[in-house]
XYZ file of C-alpha atoms in Angstrom:
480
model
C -26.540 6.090 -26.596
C -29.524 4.286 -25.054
C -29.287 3.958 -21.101
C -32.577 3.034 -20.154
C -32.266 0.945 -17.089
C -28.945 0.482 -17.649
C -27.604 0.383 -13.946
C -30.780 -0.117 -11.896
C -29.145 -2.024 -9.424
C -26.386 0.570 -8.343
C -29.631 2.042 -6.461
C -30.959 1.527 -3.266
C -34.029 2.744 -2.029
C -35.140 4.028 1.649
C -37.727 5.662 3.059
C -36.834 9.261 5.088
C -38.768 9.752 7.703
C -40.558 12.283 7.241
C -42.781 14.803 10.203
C -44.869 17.567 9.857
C -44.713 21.064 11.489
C -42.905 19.780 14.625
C -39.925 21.439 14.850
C -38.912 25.502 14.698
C -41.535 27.371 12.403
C -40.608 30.578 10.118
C -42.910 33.337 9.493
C -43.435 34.176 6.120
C -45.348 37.346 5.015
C -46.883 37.020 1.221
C -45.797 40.430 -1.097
C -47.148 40.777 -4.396
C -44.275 41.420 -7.241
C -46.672 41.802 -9.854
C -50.347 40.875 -10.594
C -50.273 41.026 -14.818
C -47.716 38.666 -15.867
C -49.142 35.864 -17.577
C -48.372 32.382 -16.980
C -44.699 32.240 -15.095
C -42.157 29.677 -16.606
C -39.175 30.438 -15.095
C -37.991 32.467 -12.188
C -34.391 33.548 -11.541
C -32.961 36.622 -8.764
C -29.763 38.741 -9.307
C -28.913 42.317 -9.207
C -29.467 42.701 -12.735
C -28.974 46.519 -12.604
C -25.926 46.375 -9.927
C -27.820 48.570 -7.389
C -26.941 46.884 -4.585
C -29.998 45.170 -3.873
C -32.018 41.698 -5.430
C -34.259 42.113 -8.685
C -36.720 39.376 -10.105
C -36.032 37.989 -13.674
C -39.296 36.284 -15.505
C -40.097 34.228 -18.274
C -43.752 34.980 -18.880
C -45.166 32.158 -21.369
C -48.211 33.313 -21.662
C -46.806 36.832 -22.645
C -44.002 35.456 -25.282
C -41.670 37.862 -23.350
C -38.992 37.567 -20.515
C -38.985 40.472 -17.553
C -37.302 41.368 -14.824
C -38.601 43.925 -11.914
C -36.113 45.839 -10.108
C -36.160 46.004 -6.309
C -36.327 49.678 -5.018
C -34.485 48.707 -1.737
C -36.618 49.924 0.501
C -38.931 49.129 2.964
C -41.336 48.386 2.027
C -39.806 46.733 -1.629
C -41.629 48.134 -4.117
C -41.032 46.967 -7.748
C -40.627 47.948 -11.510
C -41.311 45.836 -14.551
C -39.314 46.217 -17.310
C -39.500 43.680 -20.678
C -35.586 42.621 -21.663
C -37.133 40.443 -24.771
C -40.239 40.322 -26.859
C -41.507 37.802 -29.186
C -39.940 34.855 -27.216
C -42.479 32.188 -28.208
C -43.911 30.436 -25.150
C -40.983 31.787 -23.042
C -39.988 28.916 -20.351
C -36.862 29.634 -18.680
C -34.589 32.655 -17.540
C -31.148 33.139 -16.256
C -28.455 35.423 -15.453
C -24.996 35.574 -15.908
C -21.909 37.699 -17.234
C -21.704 36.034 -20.868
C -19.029 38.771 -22.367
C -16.544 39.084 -19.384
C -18.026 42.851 -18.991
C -18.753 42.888 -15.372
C -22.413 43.109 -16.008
C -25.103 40.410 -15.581
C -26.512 39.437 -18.854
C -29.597 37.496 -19.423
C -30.605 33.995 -21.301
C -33.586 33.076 -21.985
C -35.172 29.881 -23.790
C -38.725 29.873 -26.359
C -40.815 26.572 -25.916
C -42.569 27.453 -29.038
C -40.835 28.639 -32.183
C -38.477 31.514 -32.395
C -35.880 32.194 -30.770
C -34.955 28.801 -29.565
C -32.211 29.935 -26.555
C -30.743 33.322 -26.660
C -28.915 35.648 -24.686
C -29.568 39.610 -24.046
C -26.258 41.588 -23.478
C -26.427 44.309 -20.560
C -26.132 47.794 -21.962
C -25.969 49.723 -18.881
C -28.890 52.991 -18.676
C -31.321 53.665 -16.436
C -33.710 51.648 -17.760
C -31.115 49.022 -18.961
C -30.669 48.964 -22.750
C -30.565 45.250 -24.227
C -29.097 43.893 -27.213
C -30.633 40.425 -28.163
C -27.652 37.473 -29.712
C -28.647 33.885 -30.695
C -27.405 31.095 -29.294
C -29.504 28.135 -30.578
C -32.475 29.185 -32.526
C -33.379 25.408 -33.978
C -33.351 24.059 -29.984
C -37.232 24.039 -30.100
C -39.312 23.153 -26.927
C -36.513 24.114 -24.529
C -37.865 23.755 -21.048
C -34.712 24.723 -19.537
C -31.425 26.994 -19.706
C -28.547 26.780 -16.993
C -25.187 28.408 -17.254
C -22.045 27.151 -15.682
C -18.276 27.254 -16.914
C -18.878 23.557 -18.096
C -15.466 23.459 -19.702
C -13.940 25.627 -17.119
C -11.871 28.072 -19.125
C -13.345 30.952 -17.167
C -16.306 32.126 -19.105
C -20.071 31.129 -18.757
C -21.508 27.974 -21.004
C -24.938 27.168 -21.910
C -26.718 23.985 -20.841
C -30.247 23.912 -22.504
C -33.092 20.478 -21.986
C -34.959 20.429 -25.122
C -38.456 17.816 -24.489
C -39.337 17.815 -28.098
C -35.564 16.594 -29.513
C -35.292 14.727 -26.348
C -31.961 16.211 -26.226
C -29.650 17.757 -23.238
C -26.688 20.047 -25.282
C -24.581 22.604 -23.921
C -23.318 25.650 -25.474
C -19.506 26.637 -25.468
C -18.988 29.958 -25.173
C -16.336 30.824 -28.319
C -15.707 34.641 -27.127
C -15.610 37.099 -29.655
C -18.049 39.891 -30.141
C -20.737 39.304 -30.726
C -20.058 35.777 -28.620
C -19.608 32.707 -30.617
C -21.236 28.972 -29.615
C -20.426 26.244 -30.132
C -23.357 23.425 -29.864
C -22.269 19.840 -28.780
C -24.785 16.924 -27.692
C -24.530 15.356 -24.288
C -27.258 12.586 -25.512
C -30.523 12.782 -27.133
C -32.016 10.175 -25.508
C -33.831 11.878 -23.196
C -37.546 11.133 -23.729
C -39.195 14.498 -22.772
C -36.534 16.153 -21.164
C -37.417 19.051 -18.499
C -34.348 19.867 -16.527
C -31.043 19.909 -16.390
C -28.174 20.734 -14.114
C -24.264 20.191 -13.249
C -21.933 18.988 -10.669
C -19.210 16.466 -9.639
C -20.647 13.037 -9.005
C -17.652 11.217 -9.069
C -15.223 13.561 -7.160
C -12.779 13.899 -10.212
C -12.765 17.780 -10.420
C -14.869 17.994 -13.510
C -18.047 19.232 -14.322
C -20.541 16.295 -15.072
C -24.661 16.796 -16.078
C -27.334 15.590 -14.350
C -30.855 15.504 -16.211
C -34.545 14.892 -16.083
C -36.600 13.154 -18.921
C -40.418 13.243 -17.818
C -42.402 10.398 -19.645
C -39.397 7.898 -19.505
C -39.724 8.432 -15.228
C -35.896 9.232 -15.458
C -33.307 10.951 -13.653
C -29.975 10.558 -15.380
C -26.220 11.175 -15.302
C -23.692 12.032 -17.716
C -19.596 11.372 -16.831
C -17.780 13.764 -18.029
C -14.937 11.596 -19.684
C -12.953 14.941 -20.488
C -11.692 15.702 -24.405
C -12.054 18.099 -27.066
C -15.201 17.960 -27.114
C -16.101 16.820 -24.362
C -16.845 12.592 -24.443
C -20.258 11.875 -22.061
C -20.793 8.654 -20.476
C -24.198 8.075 -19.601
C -25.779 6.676 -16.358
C -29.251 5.273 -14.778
C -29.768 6.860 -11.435
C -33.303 5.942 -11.339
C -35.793 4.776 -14.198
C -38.886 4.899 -11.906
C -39.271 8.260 -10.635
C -42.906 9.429 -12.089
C -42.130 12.427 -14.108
C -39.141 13.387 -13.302
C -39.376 17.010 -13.955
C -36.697 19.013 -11.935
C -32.928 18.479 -11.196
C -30.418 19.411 -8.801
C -27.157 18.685 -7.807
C -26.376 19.143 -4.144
C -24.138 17.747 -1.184
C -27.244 17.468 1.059
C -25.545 15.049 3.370
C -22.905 16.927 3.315
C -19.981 14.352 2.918
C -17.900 15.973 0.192
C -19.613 14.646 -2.832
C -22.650 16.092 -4.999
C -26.252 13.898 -3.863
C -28.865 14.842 -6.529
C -32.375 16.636 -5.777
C -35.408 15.640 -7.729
C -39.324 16.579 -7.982
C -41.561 13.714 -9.515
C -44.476 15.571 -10.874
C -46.849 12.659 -12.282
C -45.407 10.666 -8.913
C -46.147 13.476 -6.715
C -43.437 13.264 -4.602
C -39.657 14.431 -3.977
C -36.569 12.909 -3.145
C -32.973 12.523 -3.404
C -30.585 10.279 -3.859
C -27.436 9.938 -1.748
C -24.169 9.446 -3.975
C -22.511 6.753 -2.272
C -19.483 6.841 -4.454
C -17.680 3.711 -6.372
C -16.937 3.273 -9.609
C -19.707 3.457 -11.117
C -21.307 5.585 -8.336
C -23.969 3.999 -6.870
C -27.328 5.848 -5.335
C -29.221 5.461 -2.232
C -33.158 6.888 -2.927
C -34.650 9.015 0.144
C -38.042 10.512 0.020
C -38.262 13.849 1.698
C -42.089 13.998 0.761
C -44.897 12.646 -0.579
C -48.872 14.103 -1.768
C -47.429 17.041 -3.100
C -49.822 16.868 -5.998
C -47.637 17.830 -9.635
C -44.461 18.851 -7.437
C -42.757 21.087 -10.575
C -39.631 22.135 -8.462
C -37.461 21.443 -5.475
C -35.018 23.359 -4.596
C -32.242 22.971 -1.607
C -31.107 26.054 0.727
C -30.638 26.802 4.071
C -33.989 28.304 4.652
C -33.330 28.356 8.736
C -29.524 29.498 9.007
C -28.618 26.079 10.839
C -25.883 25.161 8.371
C -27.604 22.728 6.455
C -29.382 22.375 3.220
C -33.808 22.456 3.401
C -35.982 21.202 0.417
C -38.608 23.993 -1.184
C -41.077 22.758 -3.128
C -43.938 24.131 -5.586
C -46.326 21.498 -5.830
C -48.943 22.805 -8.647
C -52.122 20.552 -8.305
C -52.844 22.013 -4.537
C -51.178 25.438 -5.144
C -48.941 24.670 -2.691
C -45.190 26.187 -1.358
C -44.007 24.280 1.135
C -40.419 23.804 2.920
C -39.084 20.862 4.512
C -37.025 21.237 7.321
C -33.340 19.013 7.689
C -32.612 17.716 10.540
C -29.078 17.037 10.046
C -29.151 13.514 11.350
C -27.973 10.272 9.313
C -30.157 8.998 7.664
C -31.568 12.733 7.540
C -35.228 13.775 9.020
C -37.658 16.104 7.338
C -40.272 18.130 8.676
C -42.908 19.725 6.551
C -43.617 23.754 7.154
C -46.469 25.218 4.421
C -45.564 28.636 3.346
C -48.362 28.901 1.305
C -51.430 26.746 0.476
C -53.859 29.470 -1.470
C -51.470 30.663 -4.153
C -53.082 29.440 -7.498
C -50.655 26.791 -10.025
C -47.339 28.288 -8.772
C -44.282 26.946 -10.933
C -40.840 28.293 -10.808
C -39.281 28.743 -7.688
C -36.140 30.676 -6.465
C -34.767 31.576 -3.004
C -32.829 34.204 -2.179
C -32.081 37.539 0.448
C -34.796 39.553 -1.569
C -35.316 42.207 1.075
C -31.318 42.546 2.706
C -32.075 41.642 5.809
C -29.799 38.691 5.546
C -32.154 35.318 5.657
C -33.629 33.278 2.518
C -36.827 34.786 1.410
C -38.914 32.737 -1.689
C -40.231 33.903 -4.939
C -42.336 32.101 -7.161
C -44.723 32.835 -10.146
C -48.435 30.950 -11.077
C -47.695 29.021 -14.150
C -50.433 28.748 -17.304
C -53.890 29.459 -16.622
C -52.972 30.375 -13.207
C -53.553 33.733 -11.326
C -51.135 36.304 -13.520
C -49.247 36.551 -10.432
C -45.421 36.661 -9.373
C -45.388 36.849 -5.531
C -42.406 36.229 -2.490
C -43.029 35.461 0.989
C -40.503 37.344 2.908
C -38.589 35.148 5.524
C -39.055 36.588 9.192
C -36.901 34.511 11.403
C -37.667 31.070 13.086
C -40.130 30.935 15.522
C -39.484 27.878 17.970
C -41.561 25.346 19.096
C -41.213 23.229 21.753
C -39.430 20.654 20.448
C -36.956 22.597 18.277
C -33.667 21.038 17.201
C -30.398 21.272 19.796
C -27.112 22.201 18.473
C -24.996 21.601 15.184
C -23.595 17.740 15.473
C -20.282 18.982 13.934
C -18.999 22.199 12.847
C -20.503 23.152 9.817
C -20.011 26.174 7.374
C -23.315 27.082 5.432
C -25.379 28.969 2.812
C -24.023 32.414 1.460
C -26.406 34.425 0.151
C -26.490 36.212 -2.019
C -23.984 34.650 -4.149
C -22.967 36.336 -6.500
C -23.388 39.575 -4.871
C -22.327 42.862 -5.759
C -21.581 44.846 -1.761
C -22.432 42.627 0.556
C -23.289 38.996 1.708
C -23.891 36.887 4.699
C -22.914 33.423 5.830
C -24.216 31.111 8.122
C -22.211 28.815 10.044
C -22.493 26.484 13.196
C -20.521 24.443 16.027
C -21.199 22.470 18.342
C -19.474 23.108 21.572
C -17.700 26.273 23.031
C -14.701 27.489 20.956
C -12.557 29.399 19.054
C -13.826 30.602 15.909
C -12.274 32.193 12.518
C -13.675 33.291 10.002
C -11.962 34.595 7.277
C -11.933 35.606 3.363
C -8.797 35.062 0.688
C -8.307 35.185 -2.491
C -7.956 32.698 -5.204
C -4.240 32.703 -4.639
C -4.734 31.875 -0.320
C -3.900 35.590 0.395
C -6.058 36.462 3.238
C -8.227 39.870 2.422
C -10.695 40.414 5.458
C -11.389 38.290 8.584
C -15.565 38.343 9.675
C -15.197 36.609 12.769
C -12.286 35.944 15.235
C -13.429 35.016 19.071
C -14.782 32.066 21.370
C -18.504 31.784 20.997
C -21.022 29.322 22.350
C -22.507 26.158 20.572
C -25.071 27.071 17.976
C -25.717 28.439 14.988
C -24.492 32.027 13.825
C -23.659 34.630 10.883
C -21.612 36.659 9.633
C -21.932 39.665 7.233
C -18.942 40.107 4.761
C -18.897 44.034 3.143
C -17.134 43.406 -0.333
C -17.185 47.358 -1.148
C -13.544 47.690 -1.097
C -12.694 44.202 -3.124
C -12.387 44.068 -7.069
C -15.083 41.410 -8.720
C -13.885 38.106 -8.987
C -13.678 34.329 -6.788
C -12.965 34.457 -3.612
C -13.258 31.700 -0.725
C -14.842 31.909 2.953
C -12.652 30.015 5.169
C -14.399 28.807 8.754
C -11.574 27.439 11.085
C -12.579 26.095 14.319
C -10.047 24.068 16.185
C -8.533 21.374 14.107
C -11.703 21.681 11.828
C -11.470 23.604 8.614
C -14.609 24.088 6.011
C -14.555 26.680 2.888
C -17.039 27.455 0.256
C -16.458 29.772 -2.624
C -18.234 33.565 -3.442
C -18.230 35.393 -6.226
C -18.098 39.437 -6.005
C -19.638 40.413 -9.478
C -20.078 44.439 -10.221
């Protein structure tokens, strides 16, 4: 179903405002990871050998295989390559995630160039891990992109894949069975070039709908999901003139209770997002968060300076650039551009994360093609204020928790703004309370708060902040 500029007047378009290096700083110190990987396509972080601490997964396309290098946890981290899969043709993307309910972290992985299309590598346990390599979709050539997420929500991990030579977004349903079954159904194949694609709920229904990428056609799409066996897609403009589209992500950055969608433009050289302003169909507000960021590959939102609200990183390839831009937290939101690094040579993927355990967001990223052979992260050490740095939360405000998943222990930030009683706690799926982090008055501003999981079984559980007649939860998952 064609949907070229199909609803082009449901968006709006403003212009953020947009500052540079004003407000607090962060220190970041540059670590090498490795210095002989070949051309980085994807990055991804998870305790892939439940150790307790952060390891690196890699999709080296320039090496046809996909990595990971395991964090020794100490100080400094030091770090091990190890290949999961060889012969993955031009390898472009890598993720993590428990595909056969075993309480272990498996790994996907998707070829660009021949064989084997998107396929998963099951977990074996050992010191080195052992890995058994399944297909999933070995005619999905060109796939720029694999995502996971219970798409159908019957509690195990689907496949989302963005294939730019069938123009095609499809997801995978994950049969069961052993060896695990898929099942491959189209969400549209109209996607000229597609690069990325992600998930979330744009129109506050409770279901999981797609959000996508297609590079030459300048678009950044959305798919209702309409619900059905399989699943029926509606599709949706959300803007036809973004200049190569090229990453995708679906976030509440204004945080209003309804997923806003991040994009990087890498032919337009410039990020933004659009604010989901709800209706039927939902109509979208552009904002630019920044511009000159020559080939920007990937933006990604986190809450790089613990004040409870979501930043923008970006890896902006033509000036080998990482930079960060700081939110504000005002309506219409303010951004202020921080560099983290302006020497590091074509750098691609992009992943943050607690790499080091010292409970802040640190970055990781990898030079693409013809780059340097390097995988590097820039370890996060605190904010460093300036003179102007921002005053307190405008309203109470529960936010990142990372690591998430996690395996022993997490932290969460969270803010207020005036004097008051604070609880924090932790339940269950099922509202039973299992741990409270934090349970006094404290002063406006923002804080933390460390929850130690080593006494919980894995599974979802919820992070409840209550704070006078204010209430905010987000959900964890504890995955051993």
């Amino acid at each position: 179903m064609s949907i070229r500029r199909a609803l082009m007047a449901s968006s709006l378009v403003l212009t953020a405002v947009t500052r540079t290096a004003a407000a607090s700083q962060i220190e970041f110190i540059e670590h090498a990871i490795d210095t002989d990987t070949h051309g980085t396509g994807g990055i991804y972080a998870c305790d892939i050998d439940g150790d307790g601490d952060v390891d690196v997964l890699g999709a080296g396309l320039e090496d046809n295989r996909i990595f990971y290098w395991s964090n020794s946890g100490s100080n400094p981290v030091e770090w091990t390559r190890y290949t999961i899969g060889s012969n993955v043709g031009s390898a472009h993307s890598v993720s993590a995630v428990d595909i056969d309910l075993n309480d272990t972290l498996d790994v996907i992985g998707a070829a660009y160039y021949g064989s084997p299309g998107i396929a998963w590598w099951r977990n074996n346990g050992g010191d080195p891990i052992g890995w058994s390599k399944y297909p999933v979709a070995p005619n999905f050539i060109n796939a720029h992109q694999v995502y996971t997420h219970d798409l159908d929500k019957d509690g195990d991990a689907d496949i989302l894949g963005a294939s730019s030579d069938l123009n095609t977004i499809s997801w995978w349903r994950n049969e069961r069975g052993s060896p695990v079954a898929w099942t491959e159904q189209t969400i549209s194949d109209d996607v000229e070039l597609a690069k990325s694609v992600h998930v979330g709920d744009f129109d506050g229904d409770g279901d999981c709908d797609v959000v996508g990428a297609a590079i030459t056609a300048h678009d950044v799409l959305w798919w209702r999901n309409d619900g059905g066996d399989p699943i029926e897609w509606t599709g949706f403009l959300i803007d036809g003139n973004f200049l190569g589209a090229h990453w995708v992500q679906a976030v509440d950055l204004d945080k209003d209770g309804d997923d806003d969608v991040l994009c990087a433009g890498y032919l337009g050289h410039q990020v933004a997002w659009w604010r989901n302003n709800g209706g039927d169909p939902v109509a979208w507000t552009k904002e630019v968060i920044g511009t000159a960021l020559i080939n920007a590959c990937v933006a990604i939102a986190v809450d790089l300076d613990a004040d409870a609200d979501s930043d923008v990183v970006v890896t902006a390839q033509g000036i080998n650039s990482i930079v960060w831009y700081e939110n504000d937290g005002a309506n219409p939101i303010g951004w202020t551009k921080h560099v983290i690094t302006d020497d590091f040579v074509r750098p691609w993927p992009l992943y943050a994360c607690d790499l080091d355990g010292d409970h802040d967001i640190d970055i990781v990223s990898g030079s693409s093609h013809q780059g340097s052979n390097e995988v590097k992260w820039w370890e996060n050490r605190g904010t460093v204020p300036a003179e102007d740095s921002p005053g307190l939360p405008l309203r109470v405000a529960l936010g990142q928790i990372c690591p998430n998943p996690f395996a022993t222990e997490t932290t969460l930030s969270y803010g207020i703004p005036a004097m008051g009683h604070v609880r924090v706690i932790v339940t269950d799926a099922l509202g039973r309370q299992i741990t409270t982090l934090v349970d006094k008055t404290l002063p406006p501003g923002y804080h933390t708060a460390v929850w130690d999981a080593t006494s919980v079984p894995s599974g979802v559980y919820f992070c409840r902040l209550i704070s006078g007649s204010d209430r905010r939860v987000r959900p964890v998952m504890v995955l051993r």
